[in-house]
Short mmCIF file of N, CA and C in Angstrom, two decimals:
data_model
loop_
_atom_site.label_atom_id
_atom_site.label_comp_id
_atom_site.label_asym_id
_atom_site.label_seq_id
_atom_site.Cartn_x
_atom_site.Cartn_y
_atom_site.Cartn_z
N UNK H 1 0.85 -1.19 0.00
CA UNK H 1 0.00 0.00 0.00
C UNK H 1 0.88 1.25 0.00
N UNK H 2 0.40 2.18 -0.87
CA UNK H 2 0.79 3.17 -0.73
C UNK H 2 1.47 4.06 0.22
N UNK H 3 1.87 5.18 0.93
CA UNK H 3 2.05 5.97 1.45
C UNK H 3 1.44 7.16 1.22
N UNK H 4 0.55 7.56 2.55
CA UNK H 4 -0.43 8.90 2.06
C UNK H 4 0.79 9.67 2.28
N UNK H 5 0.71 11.12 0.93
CA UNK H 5 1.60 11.96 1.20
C UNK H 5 1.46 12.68 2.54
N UNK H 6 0.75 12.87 3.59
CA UNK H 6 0.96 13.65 5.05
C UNK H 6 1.17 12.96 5.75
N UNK H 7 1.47 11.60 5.44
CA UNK H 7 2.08 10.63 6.34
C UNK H 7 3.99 11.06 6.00
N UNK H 8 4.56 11.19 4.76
CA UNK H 8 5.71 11.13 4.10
C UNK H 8 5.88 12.74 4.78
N UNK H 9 4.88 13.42 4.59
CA UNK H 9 5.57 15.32 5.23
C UNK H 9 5.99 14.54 6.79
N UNK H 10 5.22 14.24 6.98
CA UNK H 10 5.56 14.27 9.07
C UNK H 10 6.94 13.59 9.22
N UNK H 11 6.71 12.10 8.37
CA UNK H 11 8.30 11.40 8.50
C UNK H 11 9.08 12.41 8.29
N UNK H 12 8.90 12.94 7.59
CA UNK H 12 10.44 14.04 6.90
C UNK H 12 10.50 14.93 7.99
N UNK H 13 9.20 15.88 8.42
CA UNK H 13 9.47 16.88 9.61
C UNK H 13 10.38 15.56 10.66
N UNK H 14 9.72 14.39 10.80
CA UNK H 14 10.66 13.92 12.23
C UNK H 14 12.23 13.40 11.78
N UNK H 15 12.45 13.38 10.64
CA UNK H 15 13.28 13.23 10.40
C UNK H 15 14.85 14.57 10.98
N UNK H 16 13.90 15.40 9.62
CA UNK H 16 14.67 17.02 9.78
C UNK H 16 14.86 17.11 11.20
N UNK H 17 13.81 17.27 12.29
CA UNK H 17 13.83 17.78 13.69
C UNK H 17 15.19 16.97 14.37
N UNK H 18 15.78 15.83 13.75
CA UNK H 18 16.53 14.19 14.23
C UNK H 18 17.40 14.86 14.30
N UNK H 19 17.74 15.39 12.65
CA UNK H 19 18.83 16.02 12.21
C UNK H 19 19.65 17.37 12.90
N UNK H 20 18.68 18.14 13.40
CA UNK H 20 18.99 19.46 14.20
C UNK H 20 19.35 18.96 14.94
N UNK H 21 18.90 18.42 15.73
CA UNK H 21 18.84 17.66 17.16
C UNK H 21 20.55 16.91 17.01
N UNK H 22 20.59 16.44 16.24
CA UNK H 22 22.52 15.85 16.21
C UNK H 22 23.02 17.13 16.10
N UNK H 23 22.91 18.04 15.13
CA UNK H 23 23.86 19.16 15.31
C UNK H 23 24.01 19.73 16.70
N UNK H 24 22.58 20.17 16.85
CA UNK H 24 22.69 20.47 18.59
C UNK H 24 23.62 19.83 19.56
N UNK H 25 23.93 18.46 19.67
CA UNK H 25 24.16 17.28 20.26
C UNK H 25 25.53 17.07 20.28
N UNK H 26 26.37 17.44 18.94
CA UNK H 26 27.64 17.16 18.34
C UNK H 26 28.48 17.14 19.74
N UNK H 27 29.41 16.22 19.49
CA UNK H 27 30.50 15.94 20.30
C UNK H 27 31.75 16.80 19.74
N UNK H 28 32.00 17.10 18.62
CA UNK H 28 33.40 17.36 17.69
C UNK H 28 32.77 18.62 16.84
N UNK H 29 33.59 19.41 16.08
CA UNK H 29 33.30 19.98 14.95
C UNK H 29 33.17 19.53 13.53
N UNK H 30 33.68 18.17 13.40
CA UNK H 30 33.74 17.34 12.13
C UNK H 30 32.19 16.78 12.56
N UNK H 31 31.57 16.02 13.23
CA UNK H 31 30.45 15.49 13.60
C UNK H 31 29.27 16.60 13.22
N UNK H 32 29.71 17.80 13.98
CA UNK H 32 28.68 18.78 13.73
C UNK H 32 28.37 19.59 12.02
N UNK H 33 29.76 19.64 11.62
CA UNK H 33 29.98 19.72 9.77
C UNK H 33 28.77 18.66 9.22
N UNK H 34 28.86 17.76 9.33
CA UNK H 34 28.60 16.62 8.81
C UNK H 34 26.88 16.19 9.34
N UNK H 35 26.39 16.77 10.39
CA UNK H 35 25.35 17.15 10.70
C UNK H 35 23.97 18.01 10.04
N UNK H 36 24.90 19.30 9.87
CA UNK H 36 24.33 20.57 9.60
C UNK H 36 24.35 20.29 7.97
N UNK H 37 25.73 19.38 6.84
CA UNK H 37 25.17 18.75 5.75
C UNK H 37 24.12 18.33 5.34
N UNK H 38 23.47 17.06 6.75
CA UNK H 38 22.76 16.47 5.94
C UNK H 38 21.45 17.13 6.63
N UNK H 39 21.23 18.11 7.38
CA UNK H 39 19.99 18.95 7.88
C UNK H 39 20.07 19.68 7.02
N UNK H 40 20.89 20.04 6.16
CA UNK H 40 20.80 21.38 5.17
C UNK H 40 19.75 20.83 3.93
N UNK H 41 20.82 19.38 3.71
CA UNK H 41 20.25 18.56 2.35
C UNK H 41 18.74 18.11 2.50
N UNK H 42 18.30 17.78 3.53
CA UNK H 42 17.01 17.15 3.90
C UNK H 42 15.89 18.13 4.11
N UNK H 43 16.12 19.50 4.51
CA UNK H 43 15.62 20.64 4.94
C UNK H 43 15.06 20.97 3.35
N UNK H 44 16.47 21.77 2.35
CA UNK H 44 15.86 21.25 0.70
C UNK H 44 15.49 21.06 0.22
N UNK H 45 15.44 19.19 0.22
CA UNK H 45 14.99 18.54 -0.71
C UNK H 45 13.35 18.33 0.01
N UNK H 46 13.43 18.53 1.33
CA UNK H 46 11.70 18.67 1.51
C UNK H 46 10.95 19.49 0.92
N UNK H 47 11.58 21.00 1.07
CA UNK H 47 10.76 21.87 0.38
C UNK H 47 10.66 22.23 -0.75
N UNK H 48 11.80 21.40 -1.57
CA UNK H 48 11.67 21.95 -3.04
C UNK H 48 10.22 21.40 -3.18
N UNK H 49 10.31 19.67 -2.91
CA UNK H 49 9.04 18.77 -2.81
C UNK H 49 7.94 19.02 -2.09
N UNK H 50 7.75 19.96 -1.46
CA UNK H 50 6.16 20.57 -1.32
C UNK H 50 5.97 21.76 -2.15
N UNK H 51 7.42 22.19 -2.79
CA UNK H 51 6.62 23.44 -3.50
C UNK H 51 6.46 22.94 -5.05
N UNK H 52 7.10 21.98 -5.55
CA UNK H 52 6.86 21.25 -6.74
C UNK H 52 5.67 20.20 -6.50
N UNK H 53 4.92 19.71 -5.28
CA UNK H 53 3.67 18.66 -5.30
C UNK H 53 2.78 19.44 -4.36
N UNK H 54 3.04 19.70 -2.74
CA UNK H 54 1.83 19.82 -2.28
C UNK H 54 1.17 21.37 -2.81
N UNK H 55 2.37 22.16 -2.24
CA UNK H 55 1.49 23.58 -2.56
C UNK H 55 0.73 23.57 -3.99
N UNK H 56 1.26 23.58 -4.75
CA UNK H 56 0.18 23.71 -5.91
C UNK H 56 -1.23 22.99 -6.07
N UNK H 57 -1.53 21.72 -5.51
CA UNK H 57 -2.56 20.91 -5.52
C UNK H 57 -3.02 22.08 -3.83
N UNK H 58 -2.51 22.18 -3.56
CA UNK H 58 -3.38 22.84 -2.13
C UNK H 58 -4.12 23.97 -3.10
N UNK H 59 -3.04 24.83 -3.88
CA UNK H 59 -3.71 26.26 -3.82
C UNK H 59 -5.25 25.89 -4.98
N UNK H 60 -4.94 24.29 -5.73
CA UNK H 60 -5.71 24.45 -6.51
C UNK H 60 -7.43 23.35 -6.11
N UNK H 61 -6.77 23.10 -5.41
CA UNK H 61 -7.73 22.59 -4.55
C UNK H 61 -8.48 23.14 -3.58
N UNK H 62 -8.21 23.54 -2.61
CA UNK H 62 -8.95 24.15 -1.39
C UNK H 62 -9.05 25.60 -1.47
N UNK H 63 -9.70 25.43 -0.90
CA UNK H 63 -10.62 26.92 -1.25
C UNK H 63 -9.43 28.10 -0.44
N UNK H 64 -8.94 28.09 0.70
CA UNK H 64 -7.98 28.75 1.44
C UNK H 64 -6.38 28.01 0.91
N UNK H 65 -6.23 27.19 0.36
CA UNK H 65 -5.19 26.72 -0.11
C UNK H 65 -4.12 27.46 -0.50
N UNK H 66 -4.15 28.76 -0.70
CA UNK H 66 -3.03 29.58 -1.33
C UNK H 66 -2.83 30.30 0.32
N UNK H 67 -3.52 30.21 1.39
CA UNK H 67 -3.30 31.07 2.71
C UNK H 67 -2.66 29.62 3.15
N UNK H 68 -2.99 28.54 3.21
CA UNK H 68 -2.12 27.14 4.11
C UNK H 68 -0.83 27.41 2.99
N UNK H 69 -0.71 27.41 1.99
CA UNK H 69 0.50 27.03 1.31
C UNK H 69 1.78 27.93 1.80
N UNK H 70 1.09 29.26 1.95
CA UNK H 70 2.15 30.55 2.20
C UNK H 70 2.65 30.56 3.77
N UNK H 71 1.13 30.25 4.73
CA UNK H 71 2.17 29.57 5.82
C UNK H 71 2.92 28.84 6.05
N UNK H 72 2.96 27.77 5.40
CA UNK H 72 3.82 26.87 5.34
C UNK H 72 4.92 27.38 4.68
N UNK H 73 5.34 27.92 3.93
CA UNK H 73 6.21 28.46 3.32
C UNK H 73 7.03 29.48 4.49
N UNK H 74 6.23 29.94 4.96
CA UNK H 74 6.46 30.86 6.09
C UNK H 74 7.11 30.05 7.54
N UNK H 75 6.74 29.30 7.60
CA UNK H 75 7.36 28.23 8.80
C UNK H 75 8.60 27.82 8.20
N UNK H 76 8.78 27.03 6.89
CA UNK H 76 10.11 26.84 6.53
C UNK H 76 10.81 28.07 6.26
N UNK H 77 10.58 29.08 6.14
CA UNK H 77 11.46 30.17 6.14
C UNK H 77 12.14 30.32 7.86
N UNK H 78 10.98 30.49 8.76
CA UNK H 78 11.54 30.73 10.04
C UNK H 78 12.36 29.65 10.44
N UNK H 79 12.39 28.65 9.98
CA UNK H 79 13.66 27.45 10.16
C UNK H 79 15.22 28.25 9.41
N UNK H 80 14.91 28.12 8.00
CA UNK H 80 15.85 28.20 7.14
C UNK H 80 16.20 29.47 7.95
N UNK H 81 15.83 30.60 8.33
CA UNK H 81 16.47 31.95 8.97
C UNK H 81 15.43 32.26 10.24
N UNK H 82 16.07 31.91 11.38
CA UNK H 82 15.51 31.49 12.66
C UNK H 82 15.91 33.41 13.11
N UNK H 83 15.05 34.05 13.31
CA UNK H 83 15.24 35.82 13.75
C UNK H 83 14.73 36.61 12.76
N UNK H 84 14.50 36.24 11.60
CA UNK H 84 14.43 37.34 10.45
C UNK H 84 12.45 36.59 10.82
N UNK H 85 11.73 37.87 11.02
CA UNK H 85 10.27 37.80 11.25
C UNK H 85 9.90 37.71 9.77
N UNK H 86 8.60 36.55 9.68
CA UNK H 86 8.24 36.26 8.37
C UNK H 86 7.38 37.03 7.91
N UNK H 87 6.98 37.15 6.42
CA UNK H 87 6.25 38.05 5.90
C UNK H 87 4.85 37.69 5.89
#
């Protein structure tokens, strides 16, 4: 059976959150390099993949869909730049 896609977002959020969480954690500076890599890469490749699948079926689907899409967009921004207040 399949995988519903909001089952695959959450794995990935618990994934990403795993990933911070080692950088946080690091014992060494090579550990923490090598951390913040693959939180960078995973952080990415999530959102390229909601802005190439979910957002667009949201905005074209649901009636508020273009207001969920931009928050969301807005939450991964306050990750990607944690101080800079979102728009």
């Amino acid at each position: 059976m399949a995988a519903r896609i909001i089952d695959t977002i959450k794995t990935d959020h618990r994934k990403i959150e795993d990933y911070y969480s080692n950088v946080l954690n690091s014992t060494s500076d090579k550990e923490k390099v090598q951390w913040q890599n693959q939180f960078t890469w995973e952080l990415a490749r999530h959102s390229i993949a909601e802005e190439l699948v979910v957002y667009p079926q949201l905005e074209k689907k649901l009636a508020d869909g273009r207001g969920m899409a931009d928050k969301n967009r807005n939450e991964h921004q306050s990750v990607i730049n944690p101080g800079v207040p979102s728009s």
